[in-house]
């Protein structure tokens, strides 16, 4: 694959720190790219210089909104060869990583699973008609190493770990079905590493020196990874270095 294949890009969860950096990098590197950005909030400042390349769409991430957006994009005969689903939650208000079983509660689990697992798979449900199938395409969903069952040696973080593990299984299953539509579609579950974002802010004190990454660095690494994905398997689980993460 080459950078030229970033001809039509869809970024979901586009106002997150890594996604915002990704949008900027893609538009800078590929002046011919047409990009659709979807987020809960309105278009941020700083994108006016790429006004001809980018279209910003607001969504409340209800399934009705997802269906409507995909139907509108489909009616314009838009096909995307690069899709990034960047939604994710680790903490919000009273919700945070559980250190003990006694801290686990249904309300928090419902919220975390909804954002980390249900929203991505519902997007994949409605994106089927507008993913490019005649040319090489890549769908990237943000995962996390802590979602690896094999890698879990420390425990804790019940909601976040299990929601990411659930997302990985949903993505694996979707990748199998998408391959029935076209062998040109690849999937990437991406672990960005600990990045300097609001999501990781409360936990940055314990990050080793040199292991807290800037969003721009992670965006660059992700773009490079996508252009060097192997032909098989249909789904890879890779970290920011391009190393395989065990399931």
mmCIF file of C-alpha atoms in Angstrom, residues 40-219:
data_model
loop_
_atom_site.group_PDB
_atom_site.id
_atom_site.type_symbol
_atom_site.label_atom_id
_atom_site.label_comp_id
_atom_site.label_asym_id
_atom_site.label_seq_id
_atom_site.Cartn_x
_atom_site.Cartn_y
_atom_site.Cartn_z
ATOM 1 C CA UNK A 40 -20.160 14.475 19.563
ATOM 2 C CA UNK A 41 -19.017 18.088 19.485
ATOM 3 C CA UNK A 42 -18.841 20.708 16.769
ATOM 4 C CA UNK A 43 -15.893 21.158 14.443
ATOM 5 C CA UNK A 44 -12.882 22.460 16.402
ATOM 6 C CA UNK A 45 -10.871 25.506 15.408
ATOM 7 C CA UNK A 46 -7.753 24.922 13.349
ATOM 8 C CA UNK A 47 -9.265 22.935 10.475
ATOM 9 C CA UNK A 48 -10.158 25.909 8.278
ATOM 10 C CA UNK A 49 -6.911 25.604 6.299
ATOM 11 C CA UNK A 50 -8.165 22.203 5.084
ATOM 12 C CA UNK A 51 -11.756 23.296 4.534
ATOM 13 C CA UNK A 52 -11.930 21.796 1.040
ATOM 14 C CA UNK A 53 -10.746 18.394 2.318
ATOM 15 C CA UNK A 54 -12.768 17.863 5.481
ATOM 16 C CA UNK A 55 -16.446 17.551 6.360
ATOM 17 C CA UNK A 56 -17.427 17.511 10.036
ATOM 18 C CA UNK A 57 -20.544 15.662 11.214
ATOM 19 C CA UNK A 58 -21.969 15.667 14.743
ATOM 20 C CA UNK A 59 -23.400 12.488 16.244
ATOM 21 C CA UNK A 60 -24.766 11.526 19.642
ATOM 22 C CA UNK A 61 -23.636 7.941 18.890
ATOM 23 C CA UNK A 62 -27.130 6.554 19.169
ATOM 24 C CA UNK A 63 -27.778 3.767 16.679
ATOM 25 C CA UNK A 64 -30.349 5.972 14.963
ATOM 26 C CA UNK A 65 -27.682 8.635 14.424
ATOM 27 C CA UNK A 66 -25.178 6.080 13.109
ATOM 28 C CA UNK A 67 -27.718 4.629 10.696
ATOM 29 C CA UNK A 68 -28.760 8.072 9.450
ATOM 30 C CA UNK A 69 -25.186 9.267 8.902
ATOM 31 C CA UNK A 70 -24.189 6.128 7.013
ATOM 32 C CA UNK A 71 -27.340 6.328 4.886
ATOM 33 C CA UNK A 72 -26.557 9.942 3.954
ATOM 34 C CA UNK A 73 -22.953 9.096 3.093
ATOM 35 C CA UNK A 74 -24.146 6.102 1.099
ATOM 36 C CA UNK A 75 -26.652 8.211 -0.839
ATOM 37 C CA UNK A 76 -23.704 10.296 -2.024
ATOM 38 C CA UNK A 77 -22.010 7.109 -3.208
ATOM 39 C CA UNK A 78 -19.090 7.690 -0.869
ATOM 40 C CA UNK A 79 -16.774 4.738 -0.261
ATOM 41 C CA UNK A 80 -14.075 4.882 2.412
ATOM 42 C CA UNK A 81 -10.739 3.090 2.081
ATOM 43 C CA UNK A 82 -9.545 4.098 5.546
ATOM 44 C CA UNK A 83 -11.789 4.064 8.622
ATOM 45 C CA UNK A 84 -10.689 4.896 12.171
ATOM 46 C CA UNK A 85 -12.981 4.222 15.147
ATOM 47 C CA UNK A 86 -11.378 6.075 18.053
ATOM 48 C CA UNK A 87 -14.085 6.059 20.736
ATOM 49 C CA UNK A 88 -13.017 5.067 24.221
ATOM 50 C CA UNK A 89 -13.540 5.697 27.927
ATOM 51 C CA UNK A 90 -11.446 4.825 30.984
ATOM 52 C CA UNK A 91 -12.774 7.283 33.542
ATOM 53 C CA UNK A 92 -15.578 9.840 33.697
ATOM 54 C CA UNK A 93 -17.086 11.411 36.795
ATOM 55 C CA UNK A 94 -17.527 8.624 39.338
ATOM 56 C CA UNK A 95 -16.366 6.004 36.841
ATOM 57 C CA UNK A 96 -12.758 4.869 37.101
ATOM 58 C CA UNK A 97 -10.544 1.779 37.005
ATOM 59 C CA UNK A 98 -11.542 -0.673 39.731
ATOM 60 C CA UNK A 99 -8.712 -1.954 41.923
ATOM 61 C CA UNK A 100 -10.863 -4.495 43.796
ATOM 62 C CA UNK A 101 -13.940 -6.625 43.100
ATOM 63 C CA UNK A 102 -15.848 -4.594 45.705
ATOM 64 C CA UNK A 103 -15.588 -1.547 43.427
ATOM 65 C CA UNK A 104 -17.305 -3.230 40.469
ATOM 66 C CA UNK A 105 -20.845 -1.983 39.771
ATOM 67 C CA UNK A 106 -23.342 -2.483 36.969
ATOM 68 C CA UNK A 107 -23.826 1.208 36.182
ATOM 69 C CA UNK A 108 -20.133 1.761 35.481
ATOM 70 C CA UNK A 109 -19.822 -1.480 33.526
ATOM 71 C CA UNK A 110 -22.788 -0.535 31.337
ATOM 72 C CA UNK A 111 -21.258 2.842 30.509
ATOM 73 C CA UNK A 112 -17.769 1.483 29.824
ATOM 74 C CA UNK A 113 -19.024 -1.410 27.690
ATOM 75 C CA UNK A 114 -21.328 0.907 25.762
ATOM 76 C CA UNK A 115 -18.517 3.260 24.741
ATOM 77 C CA UNK A 116 -15.666 0.775 24.337
ATOM 78 C CA UNK A 117 -17.473 -2.188 22.779
ATOM 79 C CA UNK A 118 -21.037 -1.443 21.696
ATOM 80 C CA UNK A 119 -20.441 1.837 19.852
ATOM 81 C CA UNK A 120 -17.598 0.426 17.696
ATOM 82 C CA UNK A 121 -19.517 -2.701 16.672
ATOM 83 C CA UNK A 122 -22.665 -0.713 15.858
ATOM 84 C CA UNK A 123 -20.615 1.541 13.601
ATOM 85 C CA UNK A 124 -19.236 -1.543 11.861
ATOM 86 C CA UNK A 125 -22.795 -2.796 11.417
ATOM 87 C CA UNK A 126 -23.878 0.336 9.583
ATOM 88 C CA UNK A 127 -20.624 0.973 7.699
ATOM 89 C CA UNK A 128 -20.855 -2.186 5.581
ATOM 90 C CA UNK A 129 -22.298 -0.481 2.457
ATOM 91 C CA UNK A 130 -19.803 2.409 2.471
ATOM 92 C CA UNK A 131 -16.490 0.604 3.006
ATOM 93 C CA UNK A 132 -14.478 0.402 -0.219
ATOM 94 C CA UNK A 133 -14.477 -3.223 -1.342
ATOM 95 C CA UNK A 134 -12.936 -3.074 -4.816
ATOM 96 C CA UNK A 135 -9.610 -1.635 -3.619
ATOM 97 C CA UNK A 136 -7.455 -2.243 -0.502
ATOM 98 C CA UNK A 137 -9.144 -0.836 2.598
ATOM 99 C CA UNK A 138 -8.241 -0.776 6.295
ATOM 100 C CA UNK A 139 -10.562 -0.397 9.279
ATOM 101 C CA UNK A 140 -8.762 0.549 12.505
ATOM 102 C CA UNK A 141 -10.389 0.328 15.922
ATOM 103 C CA UNK A 142 -8.589 1.636 19.011
ATOM 104 C CA UNK A 143 -8.018 -1.203 21.457
ATOM 105 C CA UNK A 144 -5.621 -1.555 24.409
ATOM 106 C CA UNK A 145 -3.056 -4.043 25.637
ATOM 107 C CA UNK A 146 -4.992 -4.392 28.897
ATOM 108 C CA UNK A 147 -7.769 -5.939 26.795
ATOM 109 C CA UNK A 148 -5.503 -8.918 26.132
ATOM 110 C CA UNK A 149 -6.606 -11.922 28.208
ATOM 111 C CA UNK A 150 -3.203 -13.543 27.770
ATOM 112 C CA UNK A 151 -1.362 -10.403 28.912
ATOM 113 C CA UNK A 152 -3.424 -9.912 32.081
ATOM 114 C CA UNK A 153 -1.031 -10.763 34.901
ATOM 115 C CA UNK A 154 -1.879 -7.958 37.336
ATOM 116 C CA UNK A 155 -5.667 -7.945 37.588
ATOM 117 C CA UNK A 156 -7.726 -4.864 38.384
ATOM 118 C CA UNK A 157 -9.352 -2.468 35.921
ATOM 119 C CA UNK A 158 -12.298 -4.861 35.543
ATOM 120 C CA UNK A 159 -14.524 -2.702 33.375
ATOM 121 C CA UNK A 160 -11.879 -1.314 31.043
ATOM 122 C CA UNK A 161 -10.080 -4.638 30.580
ATOM 123 C CA UNK A 162 -13.223 -6.638 29.922
ATOM 124 C CA UNK A 163 -14.804 -4.024 27.630
ATOM 125 C CA UNK A 164 -11.687 -3.943 25.457
ATOM 126 C CA UNK A 165 -11.535 -7.754 25.434
ATOM 127 C CA UNK A 166 -15.193 -7.793 24.359
ATOM 128 C CA UNK A 167 -14.454 -5.243 21.648
ATOM 129 C CA UNK A 168 -11.595 -7.409 20.380
ATOM 130 C CA UNK A 169 -13.910 -10.420 20.061
ATOM 131 C CA UNK A 170 -16.600 -8.356 18.351
ATOM 132 C CA UNK A 171 -13.991 -6.988 15.941
ATOM 133 C CA UNK A 172 -12.635 -10.466 15.203
ATOM 134 C CA UNK A 173 -16.126 -11.713 14.414
ATOM 135 C CA UNK A 174 -16.913 -8.684 12.245
ATOM 136 C CA UNK A 175 -13.627 -9.093 10.347
ATOM 137 C CA UNK A 176 -14.633 -12.642 9.404
ATOM 138 C CA UNK A 177 -17.985 -11.444 8.065
ATOM 139 C CA UNK A 178 -16.492 -8.461 6.228
ATOM 140 C CA UNK A 179 -14.073 -10.827 4.461
ATOM 141 C CA UNK A 180 -17.118 -12.548 2.967
ATOM 142 C CA UNK A 181 -17.903 -9.262 1.246
ATOM 143 C CA UNK A 182 -14.350 -8.625 0.011
ATOM 144 C CA UNK A 183 -10.804 -9.925 0.483
ATOM 145 C CA UNK A 184 -9.587 -6.334 0.120
ATOM 146 C CA UNK A 185 -10.696 -5.303 3.618
ATOM 147 C CA UNK A 186 -8.237 -5.533 6.511
ATOM 148 C CA UNK A 187 -8.793 -4.779 10.184
ATOM 149 C CA UNK A 188 -6.436 -3.439 12.826
ATOM 150 C CA UNK A 189 -6.993 -3.460 16.583
ATOM 151 C CA UNK A 190 -4.537 -0.758 17.643
ATOM 152 C CA UNK A 191 -2.840 -0.305 21.015
ATOM 153 C CA UNK A 192 -1.455 3.264 21.016
ATOM 154 C CA UNK A 193 0.597 2.970 24.191
ATOM 155 C CA UNK A 194 0.235 5.478 27.017
ATOM 156 C CA UNK A 195 -0.406 8.790 25.312
ATOM 157 C CA UNK A 196 -0.540 12.273 26.824
ATOM 158 C CA UNK A 197 -4.311 12.676 26.669
ATOM 159 C CA UNK A 198 -7.134 13.367 29.149
ATOM 160 C CA UNK A 199 -7.826 9.602 29.218
ATOM 161 C CA UNK A 200 -4.394 8.808 30.690
ATOM 162 C CA UNK A 201 -3.874 12.018 32.685
ATOM 163 C CA UNK A 202 -4.695 10.605 36.175
ATOM 164 C CA UNK A 203 -2.278 7.701 35.659
ATOM 165 C CA UNK A 204 0.744 9.381 34.097
ATOM 166 C CA UNK A 205 2.841 9.572 37.273
ATOM 167 C CA UNK A 206 3.678 5.871 37.073
ATOM 168 C CA UNK A 207 4.596 5.884 33.369
ATOM 169 C CA UNK A 208 8.315 5.127 32.810
ATOM 170 C CA UNK A 209 10.489 7.849 31.320
ATOM 171 C CA UNK A 210 10.180 7.991 27.543
ATOM 172 C CA UNK A 211 6.962 5.939 27.486
ATOM 173 C CA UNK A 212 4.450 8.795 27.583
ATOM 174 C CA UNK A 213 3.806 9.606 23.946
ATOM 175 C CA UNK A 214 2.556 12.723 22.230
ATOM 176 C CA UNK A 215 -0.640 12.245 20.188
ATOM 177 C CA UNK A 216 1.207 13.409 17.065
ATOM 178 C CA UNK A 217 3.788 10.645 17.486
ATOM 179 C CA UNK A 218 1.111 7.987 17.891
ATOM 180 C CA UNK A 219 -0.749 9.293 14.829
#
